[in-house]
Each structure stands twice: as structure tokens, then as C-alpha cells.
């Protein structure tokens, strides 16, 4: 693969906090390697800003290995940038050309208020997970691995749903800022497994109630969430969530 260097213009959203009025600011970075990650390029820019006595750009990151879901950036109109099934930290600068202007924004959703610059507060996702509660597990001796036979299709579907890293790209991509792909992945993961059975009804009811309380929008059915998801979570999970919610509503003794 050919290695090259480039000069770029960056149009970056700057905002002091959730209450402040934000705006774009133009920066120029030079001699950027095509093999740098997008976040490494931002590290270079921030070193430049600090050297010039300016406030560095705040952005979220942790693992830088496509695992944690923290690197939430809206790049040229797409969450996590132009590559498919990819997080921002896995995006490399060879995706761009010398002289390009790259527009970088935070997730835009009422439920994800801006903390500063490109960093948003995604604790709404944490509260949805907490609303789902725990699973009941019998204590005692370890159960034999074959004691809970699980059909392979169910195991595969549960594993695929569990791949969700909670980055929020689905919310960012949706014109209604819906969190249904995220919530459905969490619901489907446990609904497909016998370990999730005891709290199956209360889990989906409580998680959907919390999702609505947080102010996420309704599903658009356009599939933008699936198209932009770095872990390619399927919207078939949304259909499963709707089924789980309907069954829980019909059979819940409390209703």
C-alpha cells in the first residue's frame, strides 16, 4: 500500500459546554501521514494548538481499537466517517486526499448534550442499560456447559446483537435521533438466551420506558442506523424488540 503525506483543512465544531452557542472553526494541518488514524491526526492538531497557546479540541476516546465505542465523531456528514463497519479510531487518513476539507461535528441529539467541542454526554445509554436490571442466576456449583442447550441460530443471533459497543452512531444517523437499534440489540441479546428468561418481560418494558424518558425519537424505518453501525447490528433486532414489547404488554400481570 502506497504511503503518502497530505495537507488538510479541518472545519471543526467548537463549543464550550451544553449551554454555550457553538460554531465551526477552520484549522490547517500539514504533512499528515496517510497511515495515521483519524484520532492520531487530531492529536497532531491538538499539539499544534497547545504550542500556539490555544485551547485543544476536546474529543472522546479510550481504547483506540474499535472496542469501547467512545470515539464519537460526525465526519463529512457520516458518523465515524466514510468507511463502512468502522469506528473513528479505525479510520485512517488514506480515506482522504491532499487538500481535502474535512468537516467534524459531535453527535447531534437532545439526549446527547454536548459536554465540550466534540464530546457528548452519552450517559442516557447507561441509564437505559441500568433500567434493564440484572439477570437471575442460581448460585451453587458451576453448571455443566451442556446443561443449557441453545440452538445455534439463537446463539449466533445473540452474539451478533451483543457486538453492540454503545457508540451512539445509530442515534446520530437517525433523523429522529432514535435509540431503537441500540436498545433492541441489548434486549435481543438476552431475549434469545435462556439466562435472560426470568426478567424477559420487565427488562424490555423498563428499557423502552427509560429510552422514552431520555427523549430519544421514534424509529424512522429508513435503516440509516444499520447502514452506519460500526458493528453492523441488524435492524431485525428492532422487529424482535417490538415483538418482545408487545408480548410483555399483553401478558404483564401489572398492566
CSV table of C-alpha atoms in Angstrom, one decimal:
chain,number,residue,atom,x,y,z
A,1,UNK,CA,0.0,0.0,0.0
A,2,UNK,CA,1.4,3.4,-1.0
A,3,UNK,CA,2.3,5.7,1.9
A,4,UNK,CA,2.0,9.4,1.3
A,5,UNK,CA,1.6,12.7,3.1
A,6,UNK,CA,-1.0,15.4,2.8
A,7,UNK,CA,-2.1,18.8,3.9
A,8,UNK,CA,-5.7,19.2,5.1
A,9,UNK,CA,-8.3,21.8,6.1
A,10,UNK,CA,-10.4,20.9,9.1
A,11,UNK,CA,-13.7,22.5,9.8
A,12,UNK,CA,-14.2,21.6,13.5
A,13,UNK,CA,-17.2,22.3,15.8
A,14,UNK,CA,-16.1,24.2,18.9
A,15,UNK,CA,-18.5,24.6,21.9
A,16,UNK,CA,-17.5,25.4,25.5
A,17,UNK,CA,-20.5,23.4,27.1
A,18,UNK,CA,-24.1,22.4,26.5
A,19,UNK,CA,-25.4,25.9,27.3
A,20,UNK,CA,-22.9,27.7,25.1
A,21,UNK,CA,-23.5,28.6,21.5
A,22,UNK,CA,-21.1,26.6,19.3
A,23,UNK,CA,-19.7,27.2,15.9
A,24,UNK,CA,-17.2,25.9,13.3
A,25,UNK,CA,-13.6,26.9,13.3
A,26,UNK,CA,-11.2,26.3,10.5
A,27,UNK,CA,-7.7,24.7,11.1
A,28,UNK,CA,-5.0,23.5,8.8
A,29,UNK,CA,-2.8,20.5,9.4
A,30,UNK,CA,0.3,19.7,7.2
A,31,UNK,CA,2.4,16.7,6.5
A,32,UNK,CA,-0.2,14.2,7.7
A,33,UNK,CA,0.7,10.6,7.0
A,34,UNK,CA,-1.8,8.5,5.1
A,35,UNK,CA,-1.3,5.7,7.7
A,36,UNK,CA,-2.2,7.8,10.7
A,37,UNK,CA,-5.6,7.1,12.3
A,38,UNK,CA,-8.1,10.0,12.4
A,39,UNK,CA,-7.5,10.4,16.1
A,40,UNK,CA,-3.8,10.5,15.7
A,41,UNK,CA,-4.3,13.3,13.2
A,42,UNK,CA,-6.4,15.1,15.9
A,43,UNK,CA,-3.5,14.5,18.3
A,44,UNK,CA,-1.2,16.3,15.9
A,45,UNK,CA,-3.7,19.2,15.6
A,46,UNK,CA,-4.0,19.5,19.4
A,47,UNK,CA,-0.2,19.5,19.9
A,48,UNK,CA,-0.1,22.4,17.3
A,49,UNK,CA,-2.9,24.3,19.1
A,50,UNK,CA,-1.3,23.9,22.5
A,51,UNK,CA,2.0,25.1,21.1
A,52,UNK,CA,0.2,28.1,19.7
A,53,UNK,CA,-1.4,28.8,23.1
A,54,UNK,CA,-4.9,27.8,22.0
A,55,UNK,CA,-7.4,25.5,23.8
A,56,UNK,CA,-7.0,22.0,22.4
A,57,UNK,CA,-10.1,20.3,20.8
A,58,UNK,CA,-11.9,18.0,23.3
A,59,UNK,CA,-12.9,14.7,21.8
A,60,UNK,CA,-13.8,11.3,23.3
A,61,UNK,CA,-11.5,8.3,23.0
A,62,UNK,CA,-10.3,5.4,25.1
A,63,UNK,CA,-9.3,2.0,23.6
A,64,UNK,CA,-8.5,3.2,20.0
A,65,UNK,CA,-9.1,-0.4,18.9
A,66,UNK,CA,-12.7,-0.2,17.8
A,67,UNK,CA,-13.9,-1.8,21.1
A,68,UNK,CA,-15.1,0.8,23.5
A,69,UNK,CA,-17.4,2.9,21.4
A,70,UNK,CA,-16.1,6.2,22.8
A,71,UNK,CA,-14.7,7.8,19.6
A,72,UNK,CA,-17.9,9.5,18.5
A,73,UNK,CA,-17.3,12.0,15.7
A,74,UNK,CA,-19.6,13.0,12.8
A,75,UNK,CA,-17.2,13.2,9.8
A,76,UNK,CA,-18.2,14.7,6.5
A,77,UNK,CA,-21.9,14.0,7.2
A,78,UNK,CA,-21.5,10.5,8.4
A,79,UNK,CA,-21.0,9.0,12.0
A,80,UNK,CA,-17.4,7.6,12.2
A,81,UNK,CA,-16.6,8.8,8.7
A,82,UNK,CA,-16.7,7.3,5.2
A,83,UNK,CA,-15.6,3.7,5.8
A,84,UNK,CA,-18.2,1.0,6.4
A,85,UNK,CA,-18.3,-1.0,9.6
A,86,UNK,CA,-15.7,1.2,11.1
A,87,UNK,CA,-15.2,3.3,14.2
A,88,UNK,CA,-13.4,6.7,14.1
A,89,UNK,CA,-10.3,5.4,15.7
A,90,UNK,CA,-10.1,2.7,13.0
A,91,UNK,CA,-10.5,5.3,10.2
A,92,UNK,CA,-7.1,6.0,8.6
A,93,UNK,CA,-6.1,9.2,6.8
A,94,UNK,CA,-5.7,7.3,3.5
A,95,UNK,CA,-9.5,7.7,3.3
A,96,UNK,CA,-8.8,11.3,2.3
A,97,UNK,CA,-6.8,13.2,-0.3
A,98,UNK,CA,-4.3,16.0,-0.2
A,99,UNK,CA,-6.1,19.4,0.0
A,100,UNK,CA,-9.4,17.9,1.3
A,101,UNK,CA,-11.6,19.9,3.7
A,102,UNK,CA,-13.0,17.6,6.4
A,103,UNK,CA,-16.0,18.7,8.5
A,104,UNK,CA,-16.1,17.3,12.0
A,105,UNK,CA,-19.0,17.6,14.4
A,106,UNK,CA,-20.3,16.0,17.6
A,107,UNK,CA,-23.3,13.7,17.7
A,108,UNK,CA,-26.4,15.9,17.4
A,109,UNK,CA,-29.3,14.6,19.6
A,110,UNK,CA,-31.2,16.2,22.5
A,111,UNK,CA,-30.5,13.1,24.6
A,112,UNK,CA,-26.7,13.5,24.0
A,113,UNK,CA,-25.9,17.1,25.2
A,114,UNK,CA,-22.5,18.5,24.3
A,115,UNK,CA,-20.0,18.4,27.1
A,116,UNK,CA,-17.4,20.3,25.2
A,117,UNK,CA,-16.5,20.6,21.5
A,118,UNK,CA,-16.8,17.0,20.0
A,119,UNK,CA,-17.5,15.2,23.3
A,120,UNK,CA,-21.2,14.5,24.2
A,121,UNK,CA,-22.8,13.0,27.3
A,122,UNK,CA,-24.0,9.5,26.4
A,123,UNK,CA,-25.0,8.6,30.0
A,124,UNK,CA,-28.6,8.2,28.7
A,125,UNK,CA,-27.4,4.9,27.2
A,126,UNK,CA,-26.0,3.9,30.7
A,127,UNK,CA,-29.4,4.7,32.3
A,128,UNK,CA,-31.2,2.5,29.7
A,129,UNK,CA,-28.9,-0.4,30.5
A,130,UNK,CA,-29.4,0.1,34.2
A,131,UNK,CA,-33.2,0.1,33.7
A,132,UNK,CA,-32.8,-3.3,32.2
A,133,UNK,CA,-31.6,-4.6,35.6
A,134,UNK,CA,-29.8,-7.8,36.3
A,135,UNK,CA,-30.4,-11.4,35.3
A,136,UNK,CA,-31.3,-14.0,37.9
A,137,UNK,CA,-28.7,-16.8,38.3
A,138,UNK,CA,-28.9,-19.7,40.6
A,139,UNK,CA,-25.9,-19.8,42.8
A,140,UNK,CA,-24.1,-23.0,43.8
A,141,UNK,CA,-21.9,-25.4,41.9
A,142,UNK,CA,-20.9,-24.5,38.4
A,143,UNK,CA,-23.4,-25.8,35.8
A,144,UNK,CA,-22.2,-28.1,33.1
A,145,UNK,CA,-21.7,-26.3,29.8
A,146,UNK,CA,-24.1,-28.6,28.1
A,147,UNK,CA,-26.9,-28.3,30.7
A,148,UNK,CA,-28.4,-25.3,28.8
A,149,UNK,CA,-28.7,-26.4,25.2
A,150,UNK,CA,-29.1,-23.3,22.9
A,151,UNK,CA,-30.0,-23.6,19.2
A,152,UNK,CA,-27.1,-22.4,17.1
A,153,UNK,CA,-29.2,-19.8,15.2
A,154,UNK,CA,-30.2,-18.3,18.6
A,155,UNK,CA,-26.6,-18.3,19.9
A,156,UNK,CA,-25.4,-16.7,16.6
A,157,UNK,CA,-28.1,-14.0,16.7
A,158,UNK,CA,-27.5,-13.3,20.4
A,159,UNK,CA,-23.7,-13.0,19.8
A,160,UNK,CA,-24.3,-10.6,16.8
A,161,UNK,CA,-26.6,-8.4,18.9
A,162,UNK,CA,-24.1,-8.4,21.8
A,163,UNK,CA,-21.5,-6.9,19.4
A,164,UNK,CA,-23.0,-3.5,20.0
A,165,UNK,CA,-20.5,-1.2,21.6
A,166,UNK,CA,-22.9,1.6,22.5
A,167,UNK,CA,-21.2,4.3,20.5
A,168,UNK,CA,-24.4,6.1,19.5
A,169,UNK,CA,-23.8,6.2,15.8
A,170,UNK,CA,-27.3,4.8,15.2
A,171,UNK,CA,-28.8,7.8,17.1
A,172,UNK,CA,-26.5,10.2,15.2
A,173,UNK,CA,-27.5,8.7,11.8
A,174,UNK,CA,-31.3,8.8,12.5
A,175,UNK,CA,-33.2,11.9,11.6
A,176,UNK,CA,-35.4,11.3,14.6
A,177,UNK,CA,-32.4,10.5,16.9
A,178,UNK,CA,-33.9,7.2,17.7
A,179,UNK,CA,-32.1,4.8,20.0
A,180,UNK,CA,-34.1,1.7,19.0
A,181,UNK,CA,-31.2,-0.1,17.3
A,182,UNK,CA,-29.1,0.2,20.5
A,183,UNK,CA,-31.9,-0.8,22.8
A,184,UNK,CA,-33.1,-3.6,20.6
A,185,UNK,CA,-29.6,-5.1,20.5
A,186,UNK,CA,-29.4,-5.1,24.3
A,187,UNK,CA,-32.9,-6.6,24.5
A,188,UNK,CA,-32.4,-9.2,21.8
A,189,UNK,CA,-29.1,-10.4,23.2
A,190,UNK,CA,-30.7,-11.6,26.4
A,191,UNK,CA,-34.2,-12.5,25.0
A,192,UNK,CA,-32.5,-15.1,22.8
A,193,UNK,CA,-30.8,-16.8,25.6
A,194,UNK,CA,-32.2,-18.9,28.5
A,195,UNK,CA,-30.2,-16.9,31.0
A,196,UNK,CA,-32.3,-13.8,30.1
A,197,UNK,CA,-35.7,-15.6,30.5
A,198,UNK,CA,-36.6,-14.7,34.2
A,199,UNK,CA,-36.6,-10.9,33.7
A,200,UNK,CA,-37.6,-11.1,30.0
A,201,UNK,CA,-40.8,-9.1,30.3
A,202,UNK,CA,-39.8,-6.5,32.8
A,203,UNK,CA,-36.5,-5.9,31.0
A,204,UNK,CA,-38.0,-4.8,27.7
A,205,UNK,CA,-40.7,-2.7,29.4
A,206,UNK,CA,-38.3,-0.9,31.7
A,207,UNK,CA,-35.7,-0.3,29.0
A,208,UNK,CA,-38.2,1.1,26.5
A,209,UNK,CA,-39.7,3.3,29.2
A,210,UNK,CA,-36.3,4.7,30.1
A,211,UNK,CA,-35.5,5.3,26.4
A,212,UNK,CA,-38.6,7.4,26.0
A,213,UNK,CA,-37.9,9.2,29.2
A,214,UNK,CA,-34.4,10.2,27.9
A,215,UNK,CA,-36.0,11.9,24.9
A,216,UNK,CA,-34.9,9.7,22.0
A,217,UNK,CA,-37.1,9.9,19.0
A,218,UNK,CA,-39.2,7.2,17.3
A,219,UNK,CA,-37.9,4.8,14.7
A,220,UNK,CA,-38.0,6.1,11.1
A,221,UNK,CA,-37.7,2.7,9.5
A,222,UNK,CA,-35.2,4.0,7.0
A,223,UNK,CA,-32.4,1.8,8.1
A,224,UNK,CA,-29.8,4.6,8.4
A,225,UNK,CA,-28.9,3.1,11.8
A,226,UNK,CA,-27.9,-0.3,10.4
A,227,UNK,CA,-26.1,1.3,7.5
A,228,UNK,CA,-23.8,3.3,9.8
A,229,UNK,CA,-23.4,0.9,12.7
A,230,UNK,CA,-19.6,0.1,13.1
A,231,UNK,CA,-20.6,-3.4,14.3
A,232,UNK,CA,-23.3,-4.0,11.6
A,233,UNK,CA,-26.1,-4.6,14.1
A,234,UNK,CA,-29.1,-5.7,12.1
A,235,UNK,CA,-32.5,-3.9,12.2
A,236,UNK,CA,-34.1,-7.3,12.6
A,237,UNK,CA,-33.3,-6.7,16.3
A,238,UNK,CA,-35.8,-3.8,16.2
A,239,UNK,CA,-38.5,-6.2,15.0
A,240,UNK,CA,-37.6,-8.6,17.8
A,241,UNK,CA,-37.8,-5.8,20.3
A,242,UNK,CA,-41.3,-4.8,19.0
A,243,UNK,CA,-42.4,-8.4,19.4
A,244,UNK,CA,-40.9,-8.7,22.9
A,245,UNK,CA,-42.5,-5.4,24.0
A,246,UNK,CA,-45.9,-6.4,22.6
A,247,UNK,CA,-45.9,-9.8,24.3
A,248,UNK,CA,-44.8,-8.3,27.6
A,249,UNK,CA,-47.5,-5.7,27.4
A,250,UNK,CA,-50.2,-8.3,26.7
A,251,UNK,CA,-49.1,-10.7,29.4
A,252,UNK,CA,-47.8,-8.5,32.2
A,253,UNK,CA,-49.8,-9.0,35.3
A,254,UNK,CA,-49.2,-5.5,36.5
A,255,UNK,CA,-51.0,-4.0,33.5
